[in-house]
Each structure stands twice: as C-alpha cells, then as structure tokens.
Short mmCIF file of C-alpha atoms and ligand atoms in Angstrom, two decimals:
data_model
loop_
_atom_site.label_atom_id
_atom_site.label_comp_id
_atom_site.label_asym_id
_atom_site.label_seq_id
_atom_site.Cartn_x
_atom_site.Cartn_y
_atom_site.Cartn_z
CA MET C 1 -137.40 151.69 -72.88
CA ALA C 2 -139.00 154.34 -75.30
CA LYS C 3 -136.50 155.84 -76.88
CA ALA C 4 -137.37 159.72 -75.70
CA LYS C 5 -136.18 158.01 -72.50
CA GLU C 6 -132.94 157.44 -74.08
CA PRO C 7 -131.13 160.83 -74.83
CA TYR C 8 -128.45 159.61 -76.21
CA PHE C 9 -129.90 157.02 -78.56
CA ASP C 10 -130.12 158.31 -82.60
CA ASP C 11 -132.71 157.36 -85.00
CA GLY C 12 -130.70 159.17 -87.24
CA ALA C 13 -133.60 161.47 -87.62
CA ASN C 14 -132.07 164.62 -84.99
CA VAL C 15 -129.70 166.94 -85.21
CA THR C 16 -126.79 165.00 -84.27
CA SER C 17 -126.98 162.91 -86.82
CA GLN C 18 -127.20 165.90 -89.33
CA THR C 19 -124.45 167.59 -87.78
CA ARG C 20 -121.98 164.44 -87.26
CA ALA C 21 -119.52 163.68 -90.05
CA ASN C 22 -119.96 160.72 -92.48
CA PHE C 23 -118.42 158.67 -94.66
CA SER C 24 -120.07 159.46 -98.14
CA GLY C 25 -121.00 156.04 -98.57
CA LYS C 26 -120.14 152.76 -98.60
CA LEU C 27 -117.11 152.45 -100.42
CA GLY C 28 -115.72 155.32 -98.32
CA TYR C 29 -116.62 153.45 -94.77
CA VAL C 30 -114.94 149.98 -96.54
CA LEU C 31 -111.89 151.56 -97.59
CA ALA C 32 -111.35 153.45 -94.49
CA THR C 33 -112.09 150.31 -92.17
CA ALA C 34 -109.90 148.17 -93.94
CA GLY C 35 -107.33 151.16 -93.97
CA SER C 36 -107.82 150.19 -90.04
CA ALA C 37 -107.53 146.84 -90.05
CA VAL C 38 -104.88 146.10 -92.55
CA GLY C 39 -101.73 147.35 -91.12
CA LEU C 40 -98.15 146.16 -89.14
CA GLY C 41 -100.07 143.36 -88.43
CA ASN C 42 -101.21 141.92 -91.46
CA ILE C 43 -97.46 142.24 -92.87
CA TRP C 44 -95.52 140.87 -89.88
CA ARG C 45 -97.18 138.78 -87.74
CA PHE C 46 -99.56 137.01 -89.97
CA PRO C 47 -96.94 135.53 -91.96
CA TYR C 48 -94.75 135.03 -89.11
CA LEU C 49 -98.04 132.86 -87.01
CA ALA C 50 -98.64 131.24 -89.96
CA ALA C 51 -95.27 129.30 -90.63
CA LYS C 52 -95.02 128.91 -86.84
CA HIS C 53 -98.25 127.22 -86.77
CA GLY C 54 -98.43 124.66 -89.67
CA GLY C 55 -99.03 127.67 -92.53
CA GLY C 56 -102.37 126.25 -94.44
CA VAL C 57 -103.55 124.91 -91.14
CA PHE C 58 -103.28 128.03 -89.79
CA LEU C 59 -104.57 130.39 -92.57
CA LEU C 60 -107.44 127.86 -92.47
CA MET C 61 -108.32 128.14 -89.25
CA TYR C 62 -107.57 131.44 -89.08
CA LEU C 63 -110.05 132.24 -91.92
CA ILE C 64 -113.01 130.58 -89.99
CA ILE C 65 -112.69 132.77 -86.97
CA ALA C 66 -112.33 135.56 -88.70
CA VAL C 67 -116.00 134.92 -90.79
CA THR C 68 -117.59 133.48 -87.33
CA PHE C 69 -115.86 135.09 -84.52
CA GLY C 70 -114.03 138.62 -86.10
CA TYR C 71 -117.44 138.71 -88.39
CA THR C 72 -119.61 138.98 -84.64
CA MET C 73 -117.56 141.49 -83.11
CA MET C 74 -117.24 143.87 -86.15
CA MET C 75 -121.35 143.62 -86.12
CA SER C 76 -121.73 144.02 -83.10
CA GLU C 77 -119.59 147.59 -82.93
CA ASN C 78 -120.80 148.75 -86.50
CA ALA C 79 -124.03 148.34 -85.42
CA LEU C 80 -123.92 150.30 -82.02
CA GLY C 81 -121.98 153.35 -83.49
CA ARG C 82 -124.38 153.67 -86.24
CA MET C 83 -127.14 153.19 -83.72
CA THR C 84 -126.12 155.56 -81.02
CA ARG C 85 -124.26 157.75 -83.26
CA LYS C 86 -121.25 157.87 -80.49
CA SER C 87 -118.06 156.79 -80.27
CA PRO C 88 -117.69 154.24 -77.97
CA VAL C 89 -117.94 156.37 -74.66
CA GLY C 90 -121.91 157.64 -75.14
CA ALA C 91 -122.29 154.39 -77.06
CA PHE C 92 -121.78 152.08 -73.86
CA ARG C 93 -124.02 154.63 -71.63
CA ALA C 94 -126.46 154.68 -74.46
CA PHE C 95 -127.73 151.70 -73.12
CA SER C 96 -126.36 151.50 -69.30
CA LYS C 97 -125.70 154.31 -66.33
CA SER C 98 -124.23 151.42 -64.44
CA LYS C 99 -120.49 152.04 -63.38
CA LEU C 100 -119.27 148.82 -65.03
CA ALA C 101 -120.64 150.36 -68.45
CA GLY C 102 -118.97 153.31 -68.04
CA CYS C 103 -115.96 151.73 -67.47
CA GLY C 104 -115.62 149.93 -70.49
CA GLY C 105 -116.91 152.53 -72.48
CA TRP C 106 -113.74 154.86 -70.94
CA LEU C 107 -111.94 151.41 -71.31
CA ASN C 108 -112.58 151.32 -75.08
CA ALA C 109 -111.66 154.85 -75.95
CA ILE C 110 -108.40 155.10 -74.35
CA ILE C 111 -106.77 151.45 -75.93
CA PRO C 112 -106.56 153.84 -79.11
CA MET C 113 -105.17 156.80 -77.19
CA LEU C 114 -102.77 154.32 -75.59
CA ILE C 115 -101.43 152.70 -79.15
CA MET C 116 -101.50 155.71 -81.58
CA PRO C 117 -97.94 156.69 -80.43
CA TYR C 118 -96.57 154.06 -80.31
CA TYR C 119 -97.64 152.64 -83.60
CA SER C 120 -96.30 155.78 -84.35
CA VAL C 121 -93.02 155.26 -83.50
CA ILE C 122 -92.94 152.07 -85.66
CA GLY C 123 -94.81 154.42 -88.28
CA GLY C 124 -91.55 156.31 -88.09
CA TRP C 125 -89.04 153.68 -88.83
CA VAL C 126 -90.77 152.18 -91.46
CA VAL C 127 -90.62 156.10 -93.26
CA LYS C 128 -86.57 155.96 -91.77
CA TYR C 129 -86.32 152.48 -93.50
CA LEU C 130 -88.48 153.72 -96.89
CA TYR C 131 -86.12 157.01 -96.93
CA GLU C 132 -82.51 155.02 -97.33
CA PHE C 133 -84.02 151.90 -99.90
CA THR C 134 -85.36 155.82 -102.13
CA ARG C 135 -81.06 157.06 -101.49
CA GLY C 136 -79.82 153.12 -102.93
CA ASN C 137 -78.66 152.91 -98.91
CA VAL C 138 -79.77 149.15 -99.40
CA LYS C 139 -76.13 147.75 -97.84
CA ALA C 140 -75.91 149.79 -95.12
CA THR C 141 -79.87 148.44 -94.07
CA ALA C 142 -78.91 145.23 -94.34
CA GLN C 143 -76.33 145.33 -91.60
CA ASP C 144 -76.93 143.85 -88.08
CA SER C 145 -76.37 146.57 -85.99
CA PHE C 146 -78.16 149.56 -87.71
CA PHE C 147 -81.40 149.11 -86.80
CA THR C 148 -79.98 149.13 -83.52
CA GLY C 149 -77.64 151.24 -84.39
CA PHE C 150 -80.59 153.93 -85.92
CA ILE C 151 -83.56 153.77 -82.37
CA SER C 152 -80.44 154.37 -80.06
CA ASP C 153 -79.82 157.77 -81.51
CA ASP C 154 -81.98 159.93 -79.74
CA ALA C 155 -82.77 162.75 -82.65
CA SER C 156 -82.64 160.33 -85.15
CA ALA C 157 -85.53 157.85 -84.14
CA GLU C 158 -87.20 160.94 -82.69
CA LEU C 159 -86.94 162.89 -86.07
CA TRP C 160 -88.59 159.74 -88.32
CA PHE C 161 -91.20 159.51 -85.26
CA ILE C 162 -92.14 163.57 -85.96
CA ILE C 163 -92.20 163.37 -89.51
CA PHE C 164 -94.62 159.78 -89.47
CA ALA C 165 -96.87 161.94 -86.78
CA LEU C 166 -97.15 164.70 -88.57
CA MET C 167 -98.89 163.16 -91.23
CA VAL C 168 -101.28 161.24 -89.30
CA VAL C 169 -102.22 165.02 -87.78
CA VAL C 170 -102.36 166.46 -91.01
CA VAL C 171 -105.28 164.10 -92.22
CA ILE C 172 -107.31 164.50 -89.02
CA PHE C 173 -107.35 168.12 -89.17
CA ALA C 174 -108.63 167.94 -92.56
CA GLY C 175 -111.59 165.76 -91.30
CA VAL C 176 -113.55 162.35 -91.81
CA GLU C 177 -114.71 162.67 -95.24
CA ASN C 178 -112.08 165.27 -96.21
CA GLY C 179 -109.01 163.13 -94.48
CA VAL C 180 -109.54 159.84 -93.49
CA GLU C 181 -112.00 158.85 -96.70
CA ARG C 182 -109.84 160.70 -99.46
CA ILE C 183 -106.57 159.10 -98.10
CA SER C 184 -107.94 155.51 -97.73
CA LYS C 185 -109.68 155.52 -100.98
CA ILE C 186 -106.24 156.62 -102.45
CA MET C 187 -103.55 154.60 -100.15
CA MET C 188 -105.71 151.32 -99.84
CA PRO C 189 -106.19 150.57 -103.91
CA LEU C 190 -102.42 151.51 -104.53
CA LEU C 191 -101.32 149.42 -102.03
CA VAL C 192 -103.20 146.49 -103.03
CA LEU C 193 -100.94 147.09 -106.24
CA LEU C 194 -97.92 146.83 -104.46
CA ALA C 195 -98.15 143.89 -102.33
CA LEU C 196 -98.64 141.90 -105.89
CA ILE C 197 -95.84 143.18 -107.33
CA VAL C 198 -93.70 142.42 -104.33
CA ALA C 199 -95.45 138.97 -104.59
CA VAL C 200 -94.81 138.16 -107.71
CA TYR C 201 -91.35 139.52 -107.14
CA SER C 202 -90.76 137.15 -103.93
CA MET C 203 -92.54 134.49 -105.58
CA THR C 204 -90.31 134.15 -108.83
CA ARG C 205 -87.30 134.24 -106.80
CA PRO C 206 -84.88 131.27 -106.82
CA GLY C 207 -85.77 128.51 -103.95
CA ALA C 208 -88.68 130.20 -103.25
CA ILE C 209 -91.78 127.91 -104.34
CA GLU C 210 -90.39 125.53 -101.51
CA GLY C 211 -91.85 128.95 -98.99
CA ILE C 212 -94.67 128.27 -101.39
CA LYS C 213 -95.14 125.03 -100.36
CA TYR C 214 -94.83 125.58 -96.82
CA PHE C 215 -97.26 128.66 -96.21
CA LEU C 216 -100.30 127.33 -98.83
CA ILE C 217 -100.21 123.71 -97.80
CA PRO C 218 -102.09 122.38 -94.91
CA ASP C 219 -99.90 119.56 -93.46
CA PHE C 220 -102.51 118.02 -90.85
CA LYS C 221 -99.73 116.90 -88.34
CA ASN C 222 -98.75 120.59 -87.34
CA PHE C 223 -101.96 120.72 -86.04
CA THR C 224 -102.08 121.76 -82.26
CA TRP C 225 -104.61 124.08 -80.14
CA MET C 226 -102.32 126.80 -79.82
CA SER C 227 -102.41 127.03 -83.84
CA VAL C 228 -106.37 127.80 -83.14
CA VAL C 229 -105.21 129.97 -79.96
CA ALA C 230 -102.87 132.04 -82.23
CA ALA C 231 -105.30 132.66 -85.11
CA LEU C 232 -108.05 133.79 -82.83
CA GLY C 233 -105.48 136.18 -81.72
CA GLN C 234 -104.59 137.00 -84.68
CA SER C 235 -107.83 138.09 -85.87
CA PHE C 236 -108.50 140.43 -83.04
CA TYR C 237 -105.58 142.21 -83.46
CA SER C 238 -105.48 141.91 -87.65
CA LEU C 239 -109.34 143.33 -87.50
CA SER C 240 -109.31 146.44 -84.70
CA ILE C 241 -111.53 144.65 -82.57
CA ALA C 242 -112.29 146.10 -79.44
CA MET C 243 -109.64 149.69 -79.42
CA GLY C 244 -113.66 151.86 -80.17
CA ILE C 245 -112.54 152.09 -83.99
CA LEU C 246 -115.57 150.18 -84.88
CA VAL C 247 -118.17 151.83 -83.20
CA THR C 248 -116.35 154.86 -83.74
CA TYR C 249 -115.92 154.15 -87.84
CA GLY C 250 -119.61 152.69 -87.63
CA SER C 251 -121.03 156.17 -86.21
CA TYR C 252 -120.23 157.79 -89.04
CA MET C 253 -122.27 155.07 -91.30
CA LYS C 254 -125.05 156.45 -93.33
CA LYS C 255 -128.30 154.36 -92.34
CA ASP C 256 -128.94 153.22 -95.96
CA VAL C 257 -125.27 150.99 -95.87
CA ASP C 258 -125.51 147.56 -95.92
CA ILE C 259 -123.52 146.78 -92.83
CA GLU C 260 -122.99 143.09 -93.04
CA LYS C 261 -122.10 143.72 -96.28
CA ALA C 262 -119.46 146.20 -95.36
CA THR C 263 -118.32 144.11 -92.90
CA GLY C 264 -117.53 140.80 -94.93
CA GLN C 265 -116.01 143.01 -97.56
CA VAL C 266 -113.43 144.19 -95.06
CA ILE C 267 -113.06 141.54 -93.52
CA LEU C 268 -111.97 139.94 -96.99
CA PHE C 269 -110.13 142.71 -97.86
CA ASP C 270 -108.01 141.92 -94.27
CA SER C 271 -107.71 138.66 -94.89
CA GLY C 272 -107.00 139.06 -99.03
CA ILE C 273 -103.64 141.43 -97.45
CA ALA C 274 -102.28 139.04 -95.00
CA ILE C 275 -102.50 136.28 -97.57
CA MET C 276 -100.90 138.77 -99.80
CA ALA C 277 -98.06 139.25 -97.19
CA GLY C 278 -97.64 135.74 -96.30
CA LEU C 279 -96.70 135.48 -100.24
CA MET C 280 -94.23 138.25 -100.30
CA ILE C 281 -92.50 137.20 -97.29
CA ILE C 282 -92.27 133.71 -96.64
CA PRO C 283 -90.67 132.62 -100.37
CA ALA C 284 -88.07 135.39 -100.00
CA VAL C 285 -87.15 134.43 -96.45
CA PHE C 286 -87.30 131.10 -97.74
CA ALA C 287 -84.88 131.59 -100.59
CA PHE C 288 -82.65 133.89 -98.49
CA SER C 289 -82.09 130.98 -95.93
CA GLY C 290 -82.52 128.27 -97.73
CA GLY C 291 -85.49 127.10 -96.38
CA ASP C 292 -84.82 127.86 -92.45
CA PRO C 293 -88.22 128.47 -90.93
CA ASN C 294 -86.39 130.14 -88.01
CA ALA C 295 -85.25 133.02 -90.27
CA LEU C 296 -89.27 134.44 -89.90
CA ASN C 297 -89.20 135.53 -86.46
CA ALA C 298 -91.89 138.03 -85.35
CA GLY C 299 -91.20 141.36 -83.92
CA PRO C 300 -89.33 143.92 -84.74
CA SER C 301 -86.23 141.89 -86.12
CA LEU C 302 -87.92 140.40 -89.14
CA MET C 303 -89.25 143.61 -90.89
CA PHE C 304 -85.83 145.84 -89.67
CA ILE C 305 -82.73 143.34 -89.99
CA THR C 306 -84.04 140.52 -91.67
CA ILE C 307 -86.44 141.42 -94.90
CA PRO C 308 -83.43 144.93 -95.32
CA LYS C 309 -81.09 141.53 -95.86
CA VAL C 310 -83.21 139.37 -98.38
CA PHE C 311 -83.90 142.02 -100.09
CA ALA C 312 -80.27 143.46 -99.82
CA SER C 313 -78.76 140.10 -101.63
CA MET C 314 -81.27 139.87 -104.40
CA GLY C 315 -81.20 140.92 -108.13
CA LEU C 316 -83.50 144.36 -108.19
CA GLY C 317 -83.55 144.21 -104.42
CA ARG C 318 -83.54 148.19 -103.89
CA TRP C 319 -86.24 148.46 -105.72
CA ALA C 320 -88.19 145.87 -103.87
CA GLY C 321 -87.50 146.97 -100.70
CA PHE C 322 -88.75 150.60 -102.04
CA ILE C 323 -91.93 149.22 -103.37
CA PHE C 324 -92.05 146.90 -99.79
CA PHE C 325 -91.34 150.09 -97.48
CA LEU C 326 -94.04 151.99 -99.75
CA LEU C 327 -96.69 149.45 -99.03
CA VAL C 328 -95.40 149.46 -94.99
CA LEU C 329 -96.53 153.12 -95.24
CA PHE C 330 -99.71 152.81 -96.07
CA ALA C 331 -100.30 150.33 -93.96
CA ALA C 332 -99.28 152.08 -91.35
CA LEU C 333 -100.59 155.65 -91.78
CA THR C 334 -104.21 154.48 -92.20
CA SER C 335 -104.17 152.37 -89.04
CA ALA C 336 -102.57 154.99 -87.34
CA ILE C 337 -105.24 157.88 -88.66
CA SER C 338 -108.16 155.21 -87.28
CA LEU C 339 -106.48 155.64 -83.92
CA ALA C 340 -106.42 159.49 -83.99
CA GLU C 341 -109.65 159.86 -85.48
CA THR C 342 -110.99 157.40 -82.57
CA SER C 343 -109.38 159.37 -80.00
CA THR C 344 -110.66 163.29 -81.46
CA SER C 345 -113.82 161.86 -81.86
CA THR C 346 -113.90 160.79 -78.30
CA PHE C 347 -113.42 164.23 -77.40
CA GLN C 348 -115.66 165.85 -79.33
CA ASP C 349 -118.25 163.69 -77.98
CA GLU C 350 -117.54 163.15 -74.43
CA LEU C 351 -116.25 167.01 -73.46
CA GLY C 352 -118.40 168.49 -76.42
CA TRP C 353 -115.04 170.20 -78.06
CA SER C 354 -114.61 170.90 -81.13
CA ARG C 355 -112.73 169.16 -84.16
CA ARG C 356 -110.33 171.83 -84.03
CA ARG C 357 -109.44 171.57 -80.18
CA SER C 358 -109.87 167.44 -80.43
CA THR C 359 -107.37 167.17 -82.69
CA LEU C 360 -105.27 169.80 -81.09
CA ALA C 361 -105.59 167.28 -77.66
CA VAL C 362 -105.20 164.36 -79.96
CA THR C 363 -101.15 166.08 -81.44
CA LEU C 364 -100.55 166.72 -78.10
CA ILE C 365 -100.82 162.99 -77.08
CA MET C 366 -99.18 162.09 -79.86
CA PHE C 367 -96.22 164.08 -79.40
CA GLY C 368 -95.80 163.43 -74.92
CA LEU C 369 -96.29 159.48 -75.17
CA GLY C 370 -94.80 158.73 -78.65
CA THR C 371 -91.31 160.79 -77.67
CA LEU C 372 -91.71 158.62 -74.51
CA SER C 373 -91.43 155.56 -76.79
CA SER C 374 -89.01 156.41 -78.99
CA LEU C 375 -86.88 157.71 -76.65
CA GLY C 376 -86.83 154.37 -74.65
CA TYR C 377 -84.42 152.90 -76.99
CA SER C 378 -81.92 155.82 -75.84
CA SER C 379 -81.59 158.41 -73.47
CA LEU C 380 -84.65 156.60 -71.16
CA SER C 381 -83.23 152.93 -71.84
CA PHE C 382 -82.85 152.90 -67.84
CA VAL C 383 -86.68 153.27 -67.59
CA LYS C 384 -88.34 149.76 -66.94
CA ILE C 385 -91.94 149.13 -66.65
CA PHE C 386 -92.55 145.37 -65.34
CA GLY C 387 -88.83 144.87 -66.51
CA MET C 388 -90.07 145.94 -70.68
CA GLN C 389 -89.28 148.84 -72.17
CA ILE C 390 -91.60 151.63 -73.03
CA LEU C 391 -92.64 151.07 -76.15
CA ASP C 392 -93.10 147.06 -75.09
CA PHE C 393 -95.40 148.43 -71.86
CA PHE C 394 -97.63 150.12 -73.82
CA ASP C 395 -97.69 147.29 -76.54
CA PHE C 396 -98.09 145.02 -73.41
CA ALA C 397 -100.52 146.65 -71.29
CA THR C 398 -103.21 147.06 -74.50
CA ASN C 399 -102.64 144.56 -76.50
CA SER C 400 -103.00 141.89 -73.92
CA VAL C 401 -104.51 143.09 -71.64
CA MET C 402 -106.65 145.87 -72.29
CA MET C 403 -108.18 144.89 -75.32
CA PRO C 404 -109.48 141.32 -74.06
CA ILE C 405 -111.01 142.90 -71.38
CA ALA C 406 -112.87 146.01 -73.72
CA ALA C 407 -114.07 142.95 -75.73
CA PHE C 408 -115.37 140.62 -73.38
CA ALA C 409 -117.10 144.52 -71.87
CA LEU C 410 -118.31 144.30 -75.53
CA CYS C 411 -120.23 141.23 -75.44
CA MET C 412 -121.54 141.94 -72.08
CA LEU C 413 -123.06 145.27 -73.48
CA VAL C 414 -124.54 143.68 -76.59
CA THR C 415 -125.91 140.35 -74.70
CA ARG C 416 -127.28 141.84 -71.78
CA CYS C 417 -128.51 145.22 -71.91
CA VAL C 418 -128.29 146.61 -75.55
CA GLY C 419 -130.02 143.30 -76.60
CA VAL C 420 -129.56 140.94 -79.55
CA LYS C 421 -132.61 142.25 -80.87
CA ARG C 422 -131.73 146.00 -81.21
CA ILE C 423 -128.61 144.97 -82.72
CA ALA C 424 -130.56 143.05 -85.37
CA ASP C 425 -132.90 145.77 -85.86
CA GLU C 426 -130.45 148.33 -87.33
CA VAL C 427 -129.13 145.91 -89.52
CA LYS C 428 -132.00 145.37 -91.03
CA LEU C 429 -132.99 149.20 -91.97
CA SER C 430 -130.55 148.67 -94.99
CA SER C 431 -130.40 144.73 -95.57
CA LYS C 432 -131.78 141.90 -94.91
CA PHE C 433 -129.72 139.81 -91.50
CA ARG C 434 -128.88 136.91 -93.37
CA MET C 435 -126.08 135.59 -90.97
CA GLU C 436 -128.33 136.36 -87.93
CA LYS C 437 -128.67 133.21 -86.12
CA MET C 438 -124.63 132.38 -86.40
CA TYR C 439 -124.47 135.68 -85.14
CA SER C 440 -127.00 135.46 -82.07
CA LEU C 441 -125.43 132.13 -80.65
CA VAL C 442 -121.47 133.89 -81.37
CA VAL C 443 -122.15 136.72 -79.59
CA ARG C 444 -123.93 134.93 -76.62
CA TYR C 445 -121.55 131.93 -75.86
CA ILE C 446 -118.12 131.86 -78.46
CA ALA C 447 -116.99 134.99 -78.17
CA PRO C 448 -117.23 135.75 -74.84
CA ILE C 449 -115.25 132.73 -74.10
CA PHE C 450 -113.12 133.19 -77.02
CA VAL C 451 -112.22 136.54 -75.32
CA ILE C 452 -111.08 135.02 -72.21
CA ILE C 453 -109.07 132.17 -74.39
CA ILE C 454 -106.90 135.26 -75.69
CA LEU C 455 -106.84 137.17 -72.57
CA LEU C 456 -105.28 134.05 -70.66
CA SER C 457 -102.86 133.01 -73.46
CA SER C 458 -101.91 136.55 -74.31
CA LEU C 459 -101.08 136.74 -70.10
CA GLY C 460 -99.01 133.75 -70.78
CA PHE C 461 -101.25 131.36 -68.40
CA ILE C 462 -102.06 129.32 -72.35
CA GLY C 463 -99.19 128.02 -74.72
N1 LIG M 501 -105.62 146.15 -87.58
C1 LIG M 501 -103.88 146.24 -87.15
C2 LIG M 501 -103.27 145.54 -87.73
O1 LIG M 501 -103.17 144.54 -88.49
C3 LIG M 501 -103.99 146.74 -85.74
C4 LIG M 501 -104.00 148.29 -85.79
C5 LIG M 501 -104.80 148.82 -85.71
C6 LIG M 501 -102.99 148.60 -84.84
C7 LIG M 501 -105.13 150.24 -85.60
C8 LIG M 501 -103.51 149.90 -84.45
C9 LIG M 501 -104.24 150.92 -84.63
O2 LIG M 501 -101.76 145.79 -87.84
#
C-alpha cells in the first residue's frame, strides 16, 4: 500500500512529527525508558523469584529470556511507535482497520490507565516509609502491626497516596522533554548510586555471605520448568512490555536514534538494577533470618514488613533504610510517570485534546480509581471483586489477564499486518539491524507461544 493512503503513517517528514513531543536524543530516551522499566518489580519481585527458583540458575535464564524475548517485544513496540508517531491506539489503527486490531490497540492503551492509580497507592506507602525513616522512627516501622495499621487508616493512606500522585502529575504537566526526560536524567543516575550504597552495606553485614552465594551461584539441581515460566513472566513485567508505554516512548524517539542499541541499553540497565536489588535484599534478609529463604516472601510484606525489621536490627539501619526507601521512591516514581504519560498521550492522539486537558483527565482517573484502591483496605474493605480486594483485583486483571492478551495482539499485528520487513526498515533508518534474524524468528514463532504460556501460568493453569 502506498504511504499516501495510510493517513496514520508518518515517515517523519510531515507536520505531525514536527509538533509531536520528542526526547532530545538517545540518552533521554534510554533513561526515561529505563525509568519505566526499573520499578517495584525489580526491587521486591526479582529477588524473591530468584531466591525461590534456584538463585544463579534463575538469573541465567532470566538474562537469556530478557535479551531474546524481552528484546523482541521491546523492539516491536518501539519501532511501531516511532513509525506511526502515535500512542498504541493510533499505532494499531495505522496498519489495520479491523475491529480486532482496534480492540488490541485500546487494550494496550487502557492497561496503563488501570495500573497507574493502584501503583501510585503503593508509591504512597513508599513515601510514608521514607518519611518515617527520615524521622528516625525505625523501631515503630519494624512492628508487625505497623503496616496493617497504616493501610487500614483511611485518612493516612489516602494522604500519602495523594502526595505521591501529585508528584507524578506535576511531572506530566511539565511535558515530555521538560518533565519526563528531565526527571529521569536526575533520578536514574542517583538511583544507581543509592543502590550501590545499599548493596555494599547489605553484603558486608555479618552472615551475609550465605545469601550472596545463594543468589549468585547456580545450583542446577534446583532447575525446574517453573523457573523458566517465572523468568518469562518477570521479564515481561519488568521490561514494561504490553503496557502501551514502549509504543508511546518509541513515538517520542527521533529518527536518528539507534533503536537497537537504545533497547539493549535499557535491558542492561533494568537487569543491572534487578541484580543489585538481589544483592541488597537477599544477603540482608539472610543475615537477619539466619539463612531462611522463606523470609523472602513476595508481595508487600517483604518490602513493608520484613525489610524495616531487617534494617531496624542492624547498625546504621536508619540511614540504610532511608537510602533504600529513597531509591524505591525514585524507581516507583519514574514507572508511575511512564504510565501517566502514556495515558495522556492516548487522550491527546485519540480525542484530539490539548496536553493540558489530557493531563487533567489523567489526574481525575488517578485520584478516582486510586482512592478506591487506597480505601480498599479500610472503609471499602467490604468490597470484594472475585474474592479480591480492590487493589489486588486491578493488579490481577491487568498483569495476569490483560497484558498477556495485549502482547499477543501485538505479535499478531507485527506478523500479520505490519510485516517484519517494515519493522526492519524502520530500525534500519538509524542503524544496521544486527539481530534481524533472531528478531524475525522470535516474533513469528517463539514470542506468541511464550505469551500464551505467561497467560496460562498467571491464570493458574500451569505451576
Ligand atoms: N517495569 C516495572 C517494574 O519492574 C513495572 C511497571 C512499569 C509497573 C510501569 C508500572 C508501571 O516494576
């Protein structure tokens, strides 16, 4: 089909591309995307999964999956975004007018709108802990009842959620280059520095060495297929795949940025922080629990109950805890920003709204749905959806059901409507496509199967 007949297709030469916001260059793109990728998933989910699924074996598998499957999905989303200069709905529509593609686009666009509010509620919890550690209120946070007491108090949970949500909204109001890019350029390097400090602190505690060995030395006796499935699910979540984010950030990428290199750097950044998180958390928890891997429970209890206890029991724990929660805050903020930015972009592109109006709409969604999730542990705790609390329900619906389906839709769009060749042409605008053969193989055959495995496992049919 000739380009002229494709109203949404933008080769970079028309007006849309001049008026569309851009990252200033590769660094801006890489740090903003790494900001999205590095989040709560790296800090509590990765160390827990690694400990549960055989330490070094899991790590190895995770890395292989990230550079094959993760890389392929990221490249597809980025190239689609840059090619069409649109957020997911427009990007899907550019290549197929079918209803099914329309649904695929909207699915990718709605996911971030649903994740953003509840993710920000958890962000609020992080700010609260940071505040307590700043005040030196370490002993109180280490009490078993502290966390449940806090989240079941309406006013206090809502207050901290609002503080976090306001930080996100302010950045989005400031725009792509002035807000998202600028904040990422400040927070991401700082995050690396803080992670280094906490990792060194944790690894030098007495008794930590057992934890380091457990995490890093592969023991192939521990290999099970479930480790592969878990690594697959983690790579998907951790790299922000199927949330519409990478399509949107790709659409802000200039035509001369080397997509392949930039994607590789984001994967490196994200995996590096995940490994550092393992080195921060596993040795400290091991030293604290006397080597009991069960102490590394996943979920909020690791971050908000176990970790404060671990820090409270150690020398300089107040400062280590302060630095730890500050780095978690940076990680959570930049991820929440990417969700809000993607939602804003969808409103601008699809409804033709101004940036201001779109940001206002996103703010309303954030406060409306976020308040529901926040009160779900207190006044609204009687509300159960499929037996889940409100926050858990949003988490389940997006991560376990919608995201794998959205990723499947993406694979189908690339292979059936766009064609691998067009993706390759887009990549080659700025560099050679070094991994083209692997990309083509994975996107055609392997990724769709992997995505179905993720869906089955998160729905509980596998494992
Ligand atoms: N990649 C994020 C993480 O590892 C997941 C995420 C991204 C969640 C963006 C929300 C928003 O935590």
